[in-house]
Short mmCIF file of C-alpha atoms in Angstrom, two decimals:
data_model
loop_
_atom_site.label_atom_id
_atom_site.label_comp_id
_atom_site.label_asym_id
_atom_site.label_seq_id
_atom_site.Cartn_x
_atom_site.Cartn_y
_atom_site.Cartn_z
CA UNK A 746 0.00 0.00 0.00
CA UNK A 747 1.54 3.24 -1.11
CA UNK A 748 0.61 6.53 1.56
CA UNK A 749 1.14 10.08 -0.65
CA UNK A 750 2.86 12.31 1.70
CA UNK A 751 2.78 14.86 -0.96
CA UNK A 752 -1.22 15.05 -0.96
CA UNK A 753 -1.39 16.17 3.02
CA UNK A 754 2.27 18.07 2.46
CA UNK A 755 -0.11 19.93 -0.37
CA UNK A 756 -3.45 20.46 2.00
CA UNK A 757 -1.28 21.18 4.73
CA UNK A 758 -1.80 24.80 4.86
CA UNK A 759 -5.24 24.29 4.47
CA UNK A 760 -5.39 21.27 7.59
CA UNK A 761 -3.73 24.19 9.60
CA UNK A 762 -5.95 26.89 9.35
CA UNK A 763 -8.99 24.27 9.81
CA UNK A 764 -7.11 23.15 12.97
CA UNK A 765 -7.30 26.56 13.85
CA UNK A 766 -10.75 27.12 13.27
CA UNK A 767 -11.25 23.75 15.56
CA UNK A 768 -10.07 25.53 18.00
CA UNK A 769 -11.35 28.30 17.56
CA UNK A 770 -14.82 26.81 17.51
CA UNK A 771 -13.98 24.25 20.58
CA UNK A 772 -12.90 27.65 22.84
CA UNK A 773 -15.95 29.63 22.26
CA UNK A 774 -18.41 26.04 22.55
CA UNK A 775 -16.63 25.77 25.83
CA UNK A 776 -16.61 29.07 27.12
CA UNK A 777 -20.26 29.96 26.26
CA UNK A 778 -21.65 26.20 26.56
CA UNK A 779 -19.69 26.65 30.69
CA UNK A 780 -21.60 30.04 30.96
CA UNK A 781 -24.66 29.15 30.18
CA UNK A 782 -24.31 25.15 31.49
CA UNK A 783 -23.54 27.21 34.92
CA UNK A 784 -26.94 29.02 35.17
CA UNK A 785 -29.38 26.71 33.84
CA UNK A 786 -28.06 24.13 35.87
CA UNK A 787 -28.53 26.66 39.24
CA UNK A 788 -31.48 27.09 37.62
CA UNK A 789 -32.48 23.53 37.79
CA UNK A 790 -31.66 23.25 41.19
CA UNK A 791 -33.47 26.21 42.99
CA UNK A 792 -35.95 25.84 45.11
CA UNK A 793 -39.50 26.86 43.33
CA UNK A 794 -40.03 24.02 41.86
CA UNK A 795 -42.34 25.46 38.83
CA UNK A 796 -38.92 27.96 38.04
CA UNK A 797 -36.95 24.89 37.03
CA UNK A 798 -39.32 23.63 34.36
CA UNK A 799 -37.80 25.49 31.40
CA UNK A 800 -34.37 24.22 32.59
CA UNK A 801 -35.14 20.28 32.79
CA UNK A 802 -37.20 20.52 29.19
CA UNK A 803 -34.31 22.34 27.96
CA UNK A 804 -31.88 20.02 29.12
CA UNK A 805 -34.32 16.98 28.14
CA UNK A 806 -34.51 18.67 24.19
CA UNK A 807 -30.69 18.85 23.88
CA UNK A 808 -29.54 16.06 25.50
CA UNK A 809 -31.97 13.43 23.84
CA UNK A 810 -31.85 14.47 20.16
CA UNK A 811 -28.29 14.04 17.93
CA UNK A 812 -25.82 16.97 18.06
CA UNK A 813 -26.29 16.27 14.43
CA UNK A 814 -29.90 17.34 14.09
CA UNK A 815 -29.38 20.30 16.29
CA UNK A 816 -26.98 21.80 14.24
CA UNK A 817 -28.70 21.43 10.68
CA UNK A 818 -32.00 22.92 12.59
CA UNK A 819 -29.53 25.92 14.01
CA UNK A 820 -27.93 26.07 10.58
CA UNK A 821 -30.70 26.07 8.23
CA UNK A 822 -33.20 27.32 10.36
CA UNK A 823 -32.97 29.13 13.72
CA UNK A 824 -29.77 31.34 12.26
CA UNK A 825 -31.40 32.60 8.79
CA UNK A 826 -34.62 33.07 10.83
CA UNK A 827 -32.18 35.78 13.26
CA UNK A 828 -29.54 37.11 10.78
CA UNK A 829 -31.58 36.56 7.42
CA UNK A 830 -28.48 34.40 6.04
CA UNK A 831 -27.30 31.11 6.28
CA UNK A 832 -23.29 31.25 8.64
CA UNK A 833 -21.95 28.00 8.87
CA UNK A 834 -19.43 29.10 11.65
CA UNK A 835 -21.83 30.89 14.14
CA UNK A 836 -24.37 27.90 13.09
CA UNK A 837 -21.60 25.54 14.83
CA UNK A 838 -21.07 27.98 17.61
CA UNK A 839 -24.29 27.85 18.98
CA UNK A 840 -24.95 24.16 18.32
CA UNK A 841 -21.71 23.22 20.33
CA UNK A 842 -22.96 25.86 22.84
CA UNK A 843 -26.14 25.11 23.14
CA UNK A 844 -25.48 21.25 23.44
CA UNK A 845 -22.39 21.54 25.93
CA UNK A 846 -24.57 22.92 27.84
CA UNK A 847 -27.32 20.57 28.61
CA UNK A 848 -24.22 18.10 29.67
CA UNK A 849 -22.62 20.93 31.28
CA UNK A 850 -25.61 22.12 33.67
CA UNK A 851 -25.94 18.31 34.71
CA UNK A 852 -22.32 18.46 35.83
CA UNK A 853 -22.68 21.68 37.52
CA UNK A 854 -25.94 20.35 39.40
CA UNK A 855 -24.03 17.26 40.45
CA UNK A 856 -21.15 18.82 41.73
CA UNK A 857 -23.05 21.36 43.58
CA UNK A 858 -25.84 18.56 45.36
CA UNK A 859 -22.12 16.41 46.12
CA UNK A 860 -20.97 19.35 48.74
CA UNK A 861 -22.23 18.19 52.23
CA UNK A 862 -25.20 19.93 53.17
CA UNK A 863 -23.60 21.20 56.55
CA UNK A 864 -20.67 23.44 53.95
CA UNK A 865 -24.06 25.75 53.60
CA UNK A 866 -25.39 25.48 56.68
CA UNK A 867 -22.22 26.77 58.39
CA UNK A 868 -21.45 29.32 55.65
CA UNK A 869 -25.43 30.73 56.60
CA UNK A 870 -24.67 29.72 60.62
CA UNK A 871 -21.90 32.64 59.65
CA UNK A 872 -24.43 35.47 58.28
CA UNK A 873 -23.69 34.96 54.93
CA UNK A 874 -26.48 35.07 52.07
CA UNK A 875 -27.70 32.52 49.65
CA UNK A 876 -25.29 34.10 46.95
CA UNK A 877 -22.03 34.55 49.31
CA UNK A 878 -22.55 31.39 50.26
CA UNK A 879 -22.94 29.54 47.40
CA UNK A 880 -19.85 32.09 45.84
CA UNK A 881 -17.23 31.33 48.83
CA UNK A 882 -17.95 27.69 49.84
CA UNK A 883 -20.36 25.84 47.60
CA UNK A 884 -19.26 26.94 44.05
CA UNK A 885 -15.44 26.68 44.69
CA UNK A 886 -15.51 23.26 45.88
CA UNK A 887 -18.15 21.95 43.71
CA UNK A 888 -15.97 23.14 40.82
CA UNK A 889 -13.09 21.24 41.76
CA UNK A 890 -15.16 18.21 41.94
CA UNK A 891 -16.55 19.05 38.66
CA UNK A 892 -13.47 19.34 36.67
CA UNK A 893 -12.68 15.70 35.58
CA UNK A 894 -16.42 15.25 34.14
CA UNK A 895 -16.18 19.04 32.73
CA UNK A 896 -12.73 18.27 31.05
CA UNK A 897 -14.91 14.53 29.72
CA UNK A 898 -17.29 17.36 28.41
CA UNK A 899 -15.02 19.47 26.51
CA UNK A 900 -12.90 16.70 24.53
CA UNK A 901 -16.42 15.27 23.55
CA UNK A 902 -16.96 19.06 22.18
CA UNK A 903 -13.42 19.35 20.46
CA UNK A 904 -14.68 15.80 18.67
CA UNK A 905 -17.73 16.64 18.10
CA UNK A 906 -16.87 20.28 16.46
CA UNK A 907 -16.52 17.68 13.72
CA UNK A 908 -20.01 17.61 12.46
CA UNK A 909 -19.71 21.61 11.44
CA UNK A 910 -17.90 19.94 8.08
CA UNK A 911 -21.77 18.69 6.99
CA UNK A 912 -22.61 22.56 6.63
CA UNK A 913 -19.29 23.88 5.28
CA UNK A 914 -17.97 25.06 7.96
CA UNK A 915 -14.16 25.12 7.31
CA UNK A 916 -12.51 22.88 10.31
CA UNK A 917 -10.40 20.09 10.02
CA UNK A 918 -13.08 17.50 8.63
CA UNK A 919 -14.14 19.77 6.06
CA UNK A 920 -10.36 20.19 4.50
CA UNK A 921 -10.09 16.29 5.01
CA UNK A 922 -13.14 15.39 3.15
CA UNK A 923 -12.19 17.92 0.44
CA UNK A 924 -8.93 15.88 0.43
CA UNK A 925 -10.66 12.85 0.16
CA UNK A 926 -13.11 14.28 -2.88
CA UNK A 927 -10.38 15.69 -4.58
CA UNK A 928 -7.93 12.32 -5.04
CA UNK A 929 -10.65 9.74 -3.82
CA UNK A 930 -8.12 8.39 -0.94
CA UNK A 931 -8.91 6.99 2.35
CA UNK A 932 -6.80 6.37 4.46
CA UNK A 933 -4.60 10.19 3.87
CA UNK A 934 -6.77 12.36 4.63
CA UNK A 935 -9.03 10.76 7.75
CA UNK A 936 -5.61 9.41 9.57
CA UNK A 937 -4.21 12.56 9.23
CA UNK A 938 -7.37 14.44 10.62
CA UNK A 939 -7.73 11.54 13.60
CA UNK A 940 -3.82 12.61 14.57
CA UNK A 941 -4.98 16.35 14.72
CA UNK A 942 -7.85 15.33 16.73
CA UNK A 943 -5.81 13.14 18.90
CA UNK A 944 -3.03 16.18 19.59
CA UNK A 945 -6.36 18.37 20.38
CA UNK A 946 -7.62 16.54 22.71
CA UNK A 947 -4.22 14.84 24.81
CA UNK A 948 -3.21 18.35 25.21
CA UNK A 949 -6.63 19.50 26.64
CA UNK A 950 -6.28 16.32 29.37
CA UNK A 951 -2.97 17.18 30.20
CA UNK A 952 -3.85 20.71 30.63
CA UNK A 953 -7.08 19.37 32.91
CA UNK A 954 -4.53 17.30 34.64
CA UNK A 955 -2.33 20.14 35.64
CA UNK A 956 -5.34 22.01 36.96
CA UNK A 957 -6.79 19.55 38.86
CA UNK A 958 -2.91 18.68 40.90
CA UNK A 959 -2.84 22.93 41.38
CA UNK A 960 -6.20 22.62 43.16
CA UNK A 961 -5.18 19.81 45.26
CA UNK A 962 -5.16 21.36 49.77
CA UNK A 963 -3.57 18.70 51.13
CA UNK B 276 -32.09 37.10 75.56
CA UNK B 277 -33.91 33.95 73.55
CA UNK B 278 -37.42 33.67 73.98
CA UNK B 279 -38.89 30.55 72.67
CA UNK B 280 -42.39 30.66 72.76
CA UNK B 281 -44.45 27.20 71.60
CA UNK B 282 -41.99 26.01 69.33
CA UNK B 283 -43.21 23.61 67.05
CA UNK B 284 -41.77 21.39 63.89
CA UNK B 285 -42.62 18.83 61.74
CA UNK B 286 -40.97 16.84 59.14
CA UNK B 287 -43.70 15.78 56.80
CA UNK B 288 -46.36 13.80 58.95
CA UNK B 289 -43.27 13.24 61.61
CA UNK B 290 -43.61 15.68 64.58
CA UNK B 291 -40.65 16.51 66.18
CA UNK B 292 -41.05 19.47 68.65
CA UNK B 293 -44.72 19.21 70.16
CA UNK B 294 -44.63 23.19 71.67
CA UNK B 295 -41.21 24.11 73.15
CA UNK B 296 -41.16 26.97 75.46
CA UNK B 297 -37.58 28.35 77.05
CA UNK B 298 -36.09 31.50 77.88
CA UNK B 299 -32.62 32.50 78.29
CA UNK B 300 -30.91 34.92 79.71
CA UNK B 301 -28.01 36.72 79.58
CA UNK B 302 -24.75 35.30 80.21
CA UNK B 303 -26.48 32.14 80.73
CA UNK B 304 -25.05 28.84 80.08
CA UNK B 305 -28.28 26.43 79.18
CA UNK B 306 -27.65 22.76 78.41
CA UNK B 307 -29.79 20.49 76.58
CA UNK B 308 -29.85 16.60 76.96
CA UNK B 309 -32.11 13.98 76.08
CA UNK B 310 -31.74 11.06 74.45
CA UNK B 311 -31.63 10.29 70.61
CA UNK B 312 -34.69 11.76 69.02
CA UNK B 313 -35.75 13.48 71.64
CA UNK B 314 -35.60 17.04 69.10
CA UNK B 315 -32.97 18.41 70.92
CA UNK B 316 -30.70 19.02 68.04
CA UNK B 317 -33.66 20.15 65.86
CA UNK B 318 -34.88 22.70 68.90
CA UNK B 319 -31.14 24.18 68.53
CA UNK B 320 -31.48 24.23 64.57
CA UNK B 321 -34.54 26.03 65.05
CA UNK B 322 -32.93 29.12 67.05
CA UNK B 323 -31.14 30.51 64.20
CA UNK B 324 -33.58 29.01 61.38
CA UNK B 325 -31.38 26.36 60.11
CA UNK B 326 -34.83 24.32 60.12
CA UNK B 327 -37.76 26.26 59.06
CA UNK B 328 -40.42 26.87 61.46
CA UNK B 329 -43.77 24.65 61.89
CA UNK B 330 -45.78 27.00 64.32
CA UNK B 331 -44.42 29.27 67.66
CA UNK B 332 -42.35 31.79 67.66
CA UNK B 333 -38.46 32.30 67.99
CA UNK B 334 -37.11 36.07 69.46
CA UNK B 335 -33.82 36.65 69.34
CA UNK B 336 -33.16 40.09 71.97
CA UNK B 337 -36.81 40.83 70.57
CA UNK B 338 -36.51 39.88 67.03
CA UNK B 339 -39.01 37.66 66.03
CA UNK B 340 -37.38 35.16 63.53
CA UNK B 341 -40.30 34.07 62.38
CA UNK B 342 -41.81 36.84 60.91
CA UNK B 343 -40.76 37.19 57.43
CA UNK B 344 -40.15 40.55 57.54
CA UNK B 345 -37.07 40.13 60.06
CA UNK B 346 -33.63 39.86 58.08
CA UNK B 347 -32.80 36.49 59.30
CA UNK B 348 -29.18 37.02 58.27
CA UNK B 349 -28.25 39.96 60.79
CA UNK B 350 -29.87 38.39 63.58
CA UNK B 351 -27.17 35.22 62.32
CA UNK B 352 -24.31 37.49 62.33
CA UNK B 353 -25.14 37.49 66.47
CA UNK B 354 -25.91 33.90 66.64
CA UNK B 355 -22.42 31.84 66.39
CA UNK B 356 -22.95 28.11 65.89
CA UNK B 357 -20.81 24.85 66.13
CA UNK B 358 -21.76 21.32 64.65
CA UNK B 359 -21.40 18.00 65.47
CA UNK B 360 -19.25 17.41 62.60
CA UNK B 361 -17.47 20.69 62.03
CA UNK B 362 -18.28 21.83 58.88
CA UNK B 363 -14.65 23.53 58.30
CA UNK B 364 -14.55 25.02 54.86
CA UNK B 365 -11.87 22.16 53.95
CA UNK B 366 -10.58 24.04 50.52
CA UNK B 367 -9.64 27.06 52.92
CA UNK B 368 -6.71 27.59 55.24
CA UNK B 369 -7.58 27.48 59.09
CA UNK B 370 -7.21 31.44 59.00
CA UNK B 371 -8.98 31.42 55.98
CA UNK B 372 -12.20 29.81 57.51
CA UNK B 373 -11.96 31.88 60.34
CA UNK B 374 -11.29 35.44 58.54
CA UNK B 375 -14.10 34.52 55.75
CA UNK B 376 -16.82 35.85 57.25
CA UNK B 377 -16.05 38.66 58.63
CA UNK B 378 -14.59 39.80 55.71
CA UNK B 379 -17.34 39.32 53.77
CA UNK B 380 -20.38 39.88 55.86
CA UNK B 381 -19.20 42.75 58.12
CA UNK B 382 -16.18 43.79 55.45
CA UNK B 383 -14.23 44.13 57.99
CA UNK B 384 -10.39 44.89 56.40
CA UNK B 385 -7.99 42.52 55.77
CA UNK B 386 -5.31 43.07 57.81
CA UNK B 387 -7.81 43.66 60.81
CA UNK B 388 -9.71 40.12 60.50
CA UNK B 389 -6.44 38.32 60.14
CA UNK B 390 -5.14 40.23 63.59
CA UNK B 391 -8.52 39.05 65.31
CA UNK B 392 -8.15 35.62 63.34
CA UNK B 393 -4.37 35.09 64.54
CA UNK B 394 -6.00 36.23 68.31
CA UNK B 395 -8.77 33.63 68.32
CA UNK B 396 -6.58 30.58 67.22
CA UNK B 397 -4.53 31.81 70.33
CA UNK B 398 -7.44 31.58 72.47
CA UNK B 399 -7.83 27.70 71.19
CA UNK B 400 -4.45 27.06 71.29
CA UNK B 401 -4.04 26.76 67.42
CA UNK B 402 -1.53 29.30 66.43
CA UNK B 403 0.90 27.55 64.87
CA UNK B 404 -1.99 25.84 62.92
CA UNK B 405 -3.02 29.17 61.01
CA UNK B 406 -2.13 28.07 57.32
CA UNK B 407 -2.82 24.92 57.45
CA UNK B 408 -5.85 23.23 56.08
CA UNK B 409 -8.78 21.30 57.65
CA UNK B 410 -7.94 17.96 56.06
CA UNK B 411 -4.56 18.18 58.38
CA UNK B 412 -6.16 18.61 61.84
CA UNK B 413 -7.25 16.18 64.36
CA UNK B 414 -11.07 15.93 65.23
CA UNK B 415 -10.48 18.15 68.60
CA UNK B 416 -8.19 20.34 66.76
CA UNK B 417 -10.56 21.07 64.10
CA UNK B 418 -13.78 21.85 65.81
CA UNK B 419 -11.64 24.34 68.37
CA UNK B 420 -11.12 26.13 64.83
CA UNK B 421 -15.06 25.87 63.96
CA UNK B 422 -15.61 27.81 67.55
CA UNK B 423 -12.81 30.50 66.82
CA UNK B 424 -14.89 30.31 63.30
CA UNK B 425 -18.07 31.18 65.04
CA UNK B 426 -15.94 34.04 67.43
CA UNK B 427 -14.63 35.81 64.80
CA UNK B 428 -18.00 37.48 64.08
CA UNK B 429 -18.10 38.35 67.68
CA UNK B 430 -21.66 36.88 68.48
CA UNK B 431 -23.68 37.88 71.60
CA UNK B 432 -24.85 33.97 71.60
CA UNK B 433 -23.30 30.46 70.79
CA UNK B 434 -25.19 28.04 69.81
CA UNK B 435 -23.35 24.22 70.49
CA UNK B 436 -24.84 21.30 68.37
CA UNK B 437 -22.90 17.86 70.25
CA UNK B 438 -19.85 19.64 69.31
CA UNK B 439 -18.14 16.23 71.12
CA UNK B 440 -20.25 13.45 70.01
CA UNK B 441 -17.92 12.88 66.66
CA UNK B 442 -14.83 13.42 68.41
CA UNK B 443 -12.35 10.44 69.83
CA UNK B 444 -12.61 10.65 73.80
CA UNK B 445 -8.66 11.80 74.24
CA UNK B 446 -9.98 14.81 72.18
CA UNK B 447 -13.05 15.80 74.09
CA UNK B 448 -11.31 17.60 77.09
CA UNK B 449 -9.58 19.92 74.97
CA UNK B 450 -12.25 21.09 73.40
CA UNK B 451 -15.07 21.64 76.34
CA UNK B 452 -11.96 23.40 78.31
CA UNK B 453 -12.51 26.18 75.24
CA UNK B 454 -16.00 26.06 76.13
CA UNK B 455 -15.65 26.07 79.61
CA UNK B 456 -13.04 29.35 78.76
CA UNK B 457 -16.32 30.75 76.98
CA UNK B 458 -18.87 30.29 80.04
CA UNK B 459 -16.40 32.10 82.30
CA UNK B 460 -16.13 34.78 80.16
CA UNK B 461 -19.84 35.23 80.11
CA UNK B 462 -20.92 34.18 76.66
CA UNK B 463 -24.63 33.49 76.46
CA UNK B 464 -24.87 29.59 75.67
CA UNK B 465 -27.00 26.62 74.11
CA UNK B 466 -25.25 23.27 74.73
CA UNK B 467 -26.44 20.26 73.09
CA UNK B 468 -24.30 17.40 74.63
CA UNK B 469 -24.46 13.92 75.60
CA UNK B 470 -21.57 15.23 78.39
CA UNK B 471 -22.76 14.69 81.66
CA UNK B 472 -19.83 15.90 84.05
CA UNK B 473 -19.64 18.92 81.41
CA UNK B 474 -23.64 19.94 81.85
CA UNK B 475 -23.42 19.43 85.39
CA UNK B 476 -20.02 21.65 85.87
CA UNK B 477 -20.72 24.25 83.08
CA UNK B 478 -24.73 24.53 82.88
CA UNK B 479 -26.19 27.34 84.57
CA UNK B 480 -29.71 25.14 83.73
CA UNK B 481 -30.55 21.92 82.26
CA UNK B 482 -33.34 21.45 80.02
CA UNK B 483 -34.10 17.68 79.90
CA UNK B 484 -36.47 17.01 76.61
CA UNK B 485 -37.86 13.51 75.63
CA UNK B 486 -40.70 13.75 72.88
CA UNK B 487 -40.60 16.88 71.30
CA UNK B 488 -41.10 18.37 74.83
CA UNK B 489 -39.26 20.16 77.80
CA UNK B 490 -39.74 17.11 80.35
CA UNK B 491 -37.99 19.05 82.95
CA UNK B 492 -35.28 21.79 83.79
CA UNK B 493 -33.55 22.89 86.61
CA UNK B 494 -30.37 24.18 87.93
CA UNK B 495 -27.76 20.86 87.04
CA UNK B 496 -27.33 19.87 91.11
CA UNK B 497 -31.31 19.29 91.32
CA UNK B 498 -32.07 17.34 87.89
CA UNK B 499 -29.14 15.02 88.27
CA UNK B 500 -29.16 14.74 92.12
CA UNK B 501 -33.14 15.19 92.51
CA UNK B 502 -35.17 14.85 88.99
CA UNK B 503 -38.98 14.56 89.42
CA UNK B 504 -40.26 12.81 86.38
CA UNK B 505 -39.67 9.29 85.79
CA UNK B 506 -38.78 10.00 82.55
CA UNK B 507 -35.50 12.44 83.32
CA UNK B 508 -34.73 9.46 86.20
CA UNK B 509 -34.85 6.72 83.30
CA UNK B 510 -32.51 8.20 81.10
CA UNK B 511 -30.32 9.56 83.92
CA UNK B 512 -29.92 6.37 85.15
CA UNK B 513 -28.97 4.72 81.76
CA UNK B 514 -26.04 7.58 81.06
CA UNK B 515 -24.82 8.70 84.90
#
């Protein structure tokens, strides 16, 4: 079996800058998806139970239908509905957002309801509100807990940023399937986009990794 | 001081306190027993609305907690309390946990709460113990922290929830001699304890409950020397 070099050597510039539109789109999925995974997942939790409706159908909706789906209904309909025009990158944006952070508010809920109950009770024993509590003792230890699940979370998004290729939106899988069109090979251009993937998403862990040991009290 | 007035509480169907009625006063040191399920922890839970109210009323120097109008986090800020199991902040440093709050509820400067901070692990013997974490300290070591914790927002009342019943016997002395250091100093008191010797040396009163109910109190020679109910002698006789 003969592997051309010379076809990736020739897309390479092209493999780059969808790498860094990967990223790109990865970062912003995980910074917004975080955001908003944070509030609707205190949302879920508080106390009025009729409140947290919109939060658990919301969560149901983009949790139980494919990533997949979401994204051609965001692309083809939900952004030319907003912005009159079809945008294949801020399509993908909110899709990863949106969808990280169904996942995301579940981990947020679960770290937060795995702090002993007596954390708040001495933080409100103290004088301190809801809010300071939940800012000074709840939040900062459930977020420790919460990173290895979050860090699960965010190299299923880097993977998953994937799917943008199905509406032309220029990452990595777009430039390898164009590869793949262009001199009908296999195994060039989808290895080569797996190693990307692969460097992705080791250094995200070992950045998690480093995170979670700085945390570490004892 | 505290004026409990026909206390009552129910979990669900499951009535706990059946109408509890106590006063105290200044500078007083009252002590709770009972034994397990008697609603002695949950009465003490009830004085700073850590359980919410089923019926009665709870006045803290005239504040009614239970009227919803009363900012039940400044009548806190007076109301210091220590748990069975500690409830240290365990991601903060000892002087962390104890500058926290009044930092951030009072705002009371930096360099101010660590001076009273580095003054109240003195008190409980835990200077040298400052900036270390919770995870590090022994059972007696970390709830003398929780009660410089409490201090360190200067409360007119403490509020004492078993603070020994988790601890390892060679730990208890040390920390009811810091509570002992607080009764002589005239700190108005709540003690729930399964400590006999302690009530008896410490207690200004004893408030025996059984059922939801004040069975009997009196001053600790005459309920442990001379109780009246059958009840209070039942139970004395199992833990004296």
């Amino acid at each position: 079996m003969d592997f051309r070099f010379d076809i990736i050597i020739e897309y390479s510039p092209y493999l780059v800058k969808g790498t860094l539109l990967t990223i790109g789109l990865s970062l912003a999925g995980i910074l917004i998806g975080t955001i908003l995974g944070l509030f609707i997942g205190l949302g879920k939790i508080q106390r009025r139970k009729l409140l947290t409706w919109p939060f658990v159908w919301y969560i149901t909706f983009f949790r139980g239908t494919p990533l997949f789906v979401q994204i051609l209904l965001i692309h083809f309909g939900v952004i030319p509905m907003l912005i009159g025009e079809t945008n294949g990158i801020v399509a993908t944006i909110v899709a990863l957002s949106l969808n990280a952070a169904a996942y995301i508010a579940e981990i947020f809920r679960a770290g937060i309801q795995s702090i002993d109950r007596g954390q708040m009770e001495a933080a409100r024993s103290l004088g301190m509100t809801h809010v300071q509590a939940m800012r000074y003792v709840i939040l900062p230890q459930a977020f420790k807990r919460m990173i290895p699940p979050l860090g699960n979370e965010f190299i299923v998004l880097i993977k998953e940023s994937s799917l943008a290729a199905i509406v032309a939106t220029p990452e990595i899988m777009y430039w390898g399937r164009a590869m793949a069109g262009q001199y009908y090979r296999v195994w060039e251009p989808y290895l080569t986009a797996a190693v990307i993937y692969l460097i992705l998403t080791l250094s995200l862990s070992f950045l998690l990794n480093l995170l979670e040991r700085r945390l570490k009290t004892e | 001081m505290i004026k409990v007035a026909n206390l009552q509480k129910s979990f669900g169907s499951h009535k706990v306190l059946n109408g509890i009625n106590v006063e105290v006063q200044p500078q007083e040191v009252v002590v709770v027993i009972g034994p397990s399920g008697s609603g002695k922890s949950t009465f003490l839970r009830c004085i700073n609305l850590l359980e919410t109210i089923t019926d009665g009323h709870v006045l803290i120097e005239d504040i009614d907690i239970t009227d919803k109008g009363s900012d039940i986090n400044k009548v806190r800020e007076e109301v210091g309390m220590v748990f069975q199991h500690f409830n240290l902040f365990p991601h903060k440093t000892v002087l962390e946990n104890i500058m926290l709050a009044p930092r951030k509820v009072r705002g009371v400067p930096e360099q101010q709460a660590r001076a009273k901070g580095m003054e109240l692990l003195k008190k409980v013997g835990l200077e040298d113990k400052a900036e270390a974490y919770p995870d590090s300290l022994s059972g007696g070591q970390k709830q003398r922290v929780a009660i410089a914790r409490a201090l360190a927002m200067e409360p007119k009342i403490m509020l004492f929830d078993e603070p020994t019943s988790a601890l390892d016997p060679e730990m208890v002395g040390e920390v009811l001699e810091v509570i002992k250091q607080l009764a002589r100093e005239g700190m108005t008191m709540v003690v729930v304890t399964h400590e006999m010797g302690f009530a008896r040396e410490v207690g200004d009163r004893v408030i025996f409950m059984d059922g939801g109910l004040v069975v009997e109190e009196n001053k600790p020679d005459e309920i442990f020397e001379n109780p009246q109910h059958e009840r209070t002698k039942a139970f004395l006789s199992k833990v004296l």
